[in-house]
């Protein structure tokens, strides 16, 4: 609970001596959660836990991976440093790896990056006939290609320019030869929704059908759902890395084997 002044209070009745403990937190809106997680990890250790791992299906603070403007704080590094100091290992799904290629570049603990691509691909294969997978920007090539392979269909990757938090433009090649296809936009994060809307509107202008959009992580900044309610978007859905009504694809089966592998790794 919180003290009246808003500070955290924790008390645990269980005995954690010699236990391998896994904390599961989707880290959506991390500022609220991170402090509590760090306290809990330290407390569990003090209570005798043998290991304390973090399973964060959505890993926050990965997008500020460079100083875009002079004076900007590269928050991804400091967040990684805090988590690395508190936990024995980290398991996550499709973290935003753009300028970093591996979590090891900033996380100092054993870590496991899982991918939702095969599960999304299987979903598309069974539910969306004649799909054409589209990635809205260069970094989406990594999962658009994997999703297309699992769905056994073609894919295109476009080029995005972000001019502000809520201002993006997407340049696309001529997709008119795909007029009969059902465009399926696949992105890792849906935050403001602008990336998906810009891409979907471009596709409709080019003569394609309204797109079905799939996001791995429905971060959904304020106003995102209204933004996504756009005629260029036929429907949109997400994986359950962050709980939301749009969760249509269950990724939970990925987690248990990864946790087991991490626990084995830290025992060695
Ligand atoms: C950024 O490069 C990511 O892959 C997503 O495209 C981006 O985070 C989506 O953000 P938004 O929904 O605000 O356009």
Coordinates of C-alpha atoms and ligand atoms in Angstrom, one line a residue:
X1 CA 0.0 0.0 0.0
X2 CA 1.0 3.6 -0.1
X3 CA 1.6 5.8 3.0
X4 CA -0.6 8.9 3.2
X5 CA 2.3 10.9 1.7
X6 CA 2.4 8.5 -1.3
X7 CA 5.6 6.6 -0.4
X8 CA 5.5 2.8 -0.8
X9 CA 4.9 0.4 2.0
X10 CA 5.6 -3.3 1.5
X11 CA 5.2 -6.3 3.9
X12 CA 5.4 -9.9 2.8
X13 CA 3.9 -12.7 4.8
X14 CA 5.4 -15.5 2.7
X15 CA 8.8 -17.1 3.4
X16 CA 11.0 -16.6 0.4
X17 CA 14.2 -18.2 1.9
X18 CA 16.0 -20.1 -0.9
X19 CA 13.2 -19.5 -3.4
X20 CA 13.7 -18.6 -7.0
X21 CA 11.3 -15.6 -7.4
X22 CA 10.0 -14.2 -10.7
X23 CA 8.5 -10.8 -10.7
X24 CA 6.1 -10.2 -13.7
X25 CA 5.5 -6.7 -14.7
X26 CA 4.5 -5.4 -18.2
X27 CA 6.2 -2.0 -17.4
X28 CA 3.6 0.0 -19.2
X29 CA 3.7 3.4 -17.7
X30 CA 6.9 2.5 -16.0
X31 CA 7.3 5.6 -13.8
X32 CA 4.5 4.3 -11.6
X33 CA 5.9 0.8 -11.4
X34 CA 9.7 1.0 -11.5
X35 CA 10.3 2.3 -8.0
X36 CA 8.1 -0.4 -6.5
X37 CA 9.8 -3.1 -8.5
X38 CA 13.2 -2.0 -7.4
X39 CA 12.1 -2.0 -3.7
X40 CA 10.5 -5.5 -4.1
X41 CA 13.6 -7.0 -5.7
X42 CA 15.8 -5.7 -2.9
X43 CA 13.4 -6.8 -0.3
X44 CA 13.0 -10.3 -1.7
X45 CA 16.8 -10.7 -1.6
X46 CA 16.9 -9.5 2.0
X47 CA 14.2 -12.0 2.8
X48 CA 16.5 -14.8 1.5
X49 CA 15.3 -15.3 -2.0
X50 CA 17.9 -17.4 -4.0
X51 CA 17.2 -15.5 -7.3
X52 CA 15.0 -12.7 -8.3
X53 CA 14.2 -12.5 -12.1
X54 CA 12.2 -9.9 -14.0
X55 CA 9.7 -10.9 -16.7
X56 CA 8.7 -7.7 -18.5
X57 CA 6.7 -8.7 -21.6
X58 CA 6.9 -5.0 -22.6
X59 CA 10.2 -3.4 -21.8
X60 CA 9.9 0.3 -21.3
X61 CA 12.3 3.1 -22.0
X62 CA 13.9 1.5 -25.1
X63 CA 13.1 4.2 -27.6
X64 CA 15.3 7.0 -26.3
X65 CA 18.4 5.1 -27.5
X66 CA 20.4 8.1 -28.7
X67 CA 20.8 11.8 -28.1
X68 CA 18.6 13.1 -30.9
X69 CA 19.0 16.7 -29.7
X70 CA 21.9 18.1 -27.8
X71 CA 21.4 17.8 -24.0
X72 CA 18.9 14.9 -24.2
X73 CA 19.1 12.2 -21.6
X74 CA 19.5 8.7 -23.0
X75 CA 17.0 7.2 -20.6
X76 CA 17.3 3.7 -22.0
X77 CA 20.8 3.4 -20.5
X78 CA 19.9 4.5 -17.0
X79 CA 16.7 2.5 -16.9
X80 CA 18.8 -0.6 -17.9
X81 CA 21.3 0.2 -15.2
X82 CA 18.6 0.4 -12.5
X83 CA 17.1 -2.9 -13.6
X84 CA 20.5 -4.6 -14.0
X85 CA 21.4 -3.6 -10.4
X86 CA 18.2 -5.1 -8.9
X87 CA 17.5 -8.3 -10.8
X88 CA 19.4 -11.6 -11.6
X89 CA 18.0 -11.8 -15.2
X90 CA 15.5 -10.3 -17.5
X91 CA 13.0 -11.9 -19.9
X92 CA 11.2 -9.7 -22.4
X93 CA 9.4 -9.8 -25.8
X94 CA 10.3 -7.8 -28.8
X95 CA 12.0 -4.9 -27.0
X96 CA 12.5 -1.9 -29.3
X97 CA 15.9 -2.7 -30.7
X98 CA 16.7 -0.1 -33.2
X99 CA 20.1 1.5 -32.7
X100 CA 20.9 -1.1 -30.0
X101 CA 21.1 -4.5 -31.6
X102 CA 21.1 -6.5 -28.4
X103 CA 19.9 -5.9 -24.9
X104 CA 23.5 -6.8 -23.7
X105 CA 24.6 -3.4 -25.0
X106 CA 22.9 -1.7 -22.1
X107 CA 21.7 -4.5 -19.7
X108 CA 24.5 -6.1 -17.5
X109 CA 22.4 -9.1 -16.4
X110 CA 21.6 -12.4 -18.3
X111 CA 18.7 -11.6 -20.6
X112 CA 16.4 -13.3 -23.0
X113 CA 14.7 -11.6 -25.9
X114 CA 11.6 -13.5 -27.2
X115 CA 9.8 -12.7 -30.4
X116 CA 6.1 -12.7 -31.1
X117 CA 6.6 -13.0 -34.9
X118 CA 5.8 -16.7 -35.2
X119 CA 2.6 -16.4 -33.1
X120 CA 1.5 -13.3 -35.0
X121 CA 2.3 -15.0 -38.3
X122 CA 0.2 -18.1 -37.3
X123 CA -2.7 -15.8 -36.4
X124 CA -2.5 -14.1 -39.8
X125 CA -2.2 -17.4 -41.6
X126 CA -5.4 -18.7 -40.0
X127 CA -7.5 -15.6 -39.8
X128 CA -6.6 -13.1 -42.6
X129 CA -6.8 -14.5 -46.1
X130 CA -4.6 -13.0 -48.9
X131 CA -2.5 -10.9 -46.4
X132 CA 0.3 -8.6 -47.4
X133 CA 2.5 -7.8 -44.4
X134 CA 3.7 -4.2 -44.2
X135 CA 6.2 -2.7 -41.9
X136 CA 5.9 1.1 -41.6
X137 CA 9.6 1.8 -41.0
X138 CA 13.1 0.4 -41.4
X139 CA 13.3 -1.0 -37.9
X140 CA 10.0 -3.0 -38.4
X141 CA 11.8 -5.0 -41.1
X142 CA 13.1 -7.4 -38.4
X143 CA 9.6 -8.5 -37.4
X144 CA 7.6 -7.8 -40.6
X145 CA 9.9 -10.3 -42.4
X146 CA 9.6 -12.9 -39.6
X147 CA 5.8 -12.5 -39.5
X148 CA 5.5 -12.8 -43.3
X149 CA 7.6 -16.0 -43.2
X150 CA 5.4 -17.6 -40.5
X151 CA 2.2 -16.4 -42.3
X152 CA 3.6 -17.6 -45.6
X153 CA 2.9 -14.4 -47.5
X154 CA 4.8 -11.4 -48.9
X155 CA 5.9 -8.3 -47.1
X156 CA 6.9 -4.7 -47.8
X157 CA 8.8 -2.3 -45.5
X158 CA 8.3 1.5 -45.8
X159 CA 10.3 4.5 -44.6
X160 CA 9.2 6.7 -41.8
X161 CA 10.2 10.2 -40.7
X162 CA 9.2 11.3 -37.2
X163 CA 9.0 15.1 -36.9
X164 CA 7.5 15.2 -33.4
X165 CA 5.9 13.0 -30.7
X166 CA 2.6 12.9 -32.6
X167 CA 3.8 13.9 -36.1
X168 CA 5.1 11.2 -38.5
X169 CA 5.2 10.8 -42.3
X170 CA 5.6 7.5 -44.1
X171 CA 7.1 7.2 -47.6
X172 CA 6.0 4.2 -49.6
X173 CA 7.0 2.5 -52.8
X174 CA 4.2 1.9 -55.4
X175 CA 2.1 -0.8 -53.8
X176 CA -0.5 -0.7 -56.6
X177 CA 0.4 -4.2 -57.8
X178 CA -1.0 -5.5 -54.5
X179 CA -4.6 -4.1 -55.1
X180 CA -6.2 -7.5 -54.3
X181 CA -4.2 -8.1 -51.1
X182 CA -5.4 -7.4 -47.6
X183 CA -2.7 -5.1 -46.1
X184 CA -1.7 -6.1 -42.6
X185 CA 0.4 -3.4 -40.8
X186 CA 2.7 -4.9 -38.2
X187 CA 4.6 -2.7 -35.7
X188 CA 6.2 -3.4 -32.3
X189 CA 4.7 -0.5 -30.4
X190 CA 1.4 1.3 -30.8
X191 CA 1.8 4.6 -28.8
X192 CA 0.0 7.6 -30.3
X193 CA -1.2 5.5 -33.3
X194 CA 0.1 8.1 -35.8
X195 CA 2.6 5.6 -37.4
X196 CA -0.2 3.2 -38.3
X197 CA -2.7 5.8 -39.4
X198 CA -0.1 7.6 -41.7
X199 CA 0.8 4.3 -43.2
X200 CA -2.8 3.1 -43.6
X201 CA -3.9 6.4 -45.2
X202 CA -1.0 6.2 -47.6
X203 CA -2.0 2.7 -48.6
X204 CA -5.7 3.7 -49.2
X205 CA -4.5 6.7 -51.3
X206 CA -2.4 4.3 -53.4
X207 CA -5.6 2.2 -54.0
X208 CA -5.2 -0.5 -51.4
X209 CA -7.9 -1.7 -49.0
X210 CA -8.1 -0.3 -45.5
X211 CA -5.5 -2.1 -43.4
X212 CA -5.7 -4.5 -40.5
X213 CA -3.1 -3.3 -37.9
X214 CA -1.3 -5.5 -35.4
X215 CA 0.9 -4.1 -32.6
X216 CA 2.9 -6.3 -30.3
X217 CA 2.7 -3.8 -27.5
X218 CA -0.5 -1.7 -27.1
X219 CA 1.1 1.1 -25.2
X220 CA -1.7 3.4 -26.3
X221 CA -0.9 7.0 -25.3
X222 CA -3.8 9.2 -24.5
X223 CA -6.0 9.7 -27.5
X224 CA -4.5 6.7 -29.4
X225 CA -7.8 4.8 -29.7
X226 CA -9.5 7.8 -31.2
X227 CA -6.7 8.2 -33.6
X228 CA -6.9 4.6 -34.7
X229 CA -10.6 5.0 -35.3
X230 CA -9.9 6.0 -38.9
X231 CA -11.5 4.9 -42.2
X232 CA -8.1 3.7 -43.5
X233 CA -7.9 1.2 -40.6
X234 CA -10.3 -1.8 -41.0
X235 CA -9.5 -3.1 -37.5
X236 CA -6.6 -3.2 -35.1
X237 CA -5.4 -5.7 -32.5
X238 CA -2.5 -6.5 -30.2
X239 CA -0.6 -9.1 -28.3
X240 CA -1.2 -9.4 -24.5
X241 CA 2.2 -8.0 -23.5
X242 CA 0.1 -5.2 -22.0
X243 CA -3.4 -6.0 -20.9
X244 CA -6.0 -4.3 -23.1
X245 CA -9.3 -5.1 -24.8
X246 CA -7.5 -5.2 -28.2
X247 CA -5.4 -8.3 -27.0
X248 CA -6.3 -10.9 -29.6
X249 CA -3.0 -12.8 -29.7
X250 CA -1.8 -14.7 -26.6
X251 CA 2.0 -14.7 -26.2
X252 CA 2.1 -16.2 -22.7
X253 CA 3.3 -19.7 -23.9
X254 CA 6.6 -18.1 -24.8
X255 CA 7.5 -17.1 -21.2
X256 CA 7.8 -20.3 -19.2
X257 CA 10.6 -22.0 -21.2
X258 CA 12.5 -18.7 -21.3
X259 CA 12.3 -18.3 -17.5
X260 CA 13.5 -21.9 -17.1
X261 CA 16.4 -21.3 -19.4
X262 CA 17.4 -18.1 -17.5
X263 CA 17.3 -19.9 -14.2
X264 CA 19.5 -22.6 -15.6
X265 CA 21.9 -20.0 -16.9
X266 CA 22.3 -18.2 -13.6
X267 CA 22.9 -21.5 -11.8
X268 CA 25.9 -22.3 -14.0
Ligands
LIG1 C1 9.2 3.3 -33.5 O1 10.1 3.4 -34.2 C2 8.3 2.1 -33.2 O2 8.7 1.0 -34.0 C3 6.8 2.5 -33.5 O3 6.6 2.6 -34.9 C4 6.4 3.7 -32.8 O4 6.8 3.6 -31.5 C5 4.9 3.9 -32.9 O5 4.6 5.1 -32.2 P1 3.3 5.9 -32.6 O6 2.2 5.0 -32.4 O7 3.3 7.0 -31.6 O8 3.4 6.4 -34.0

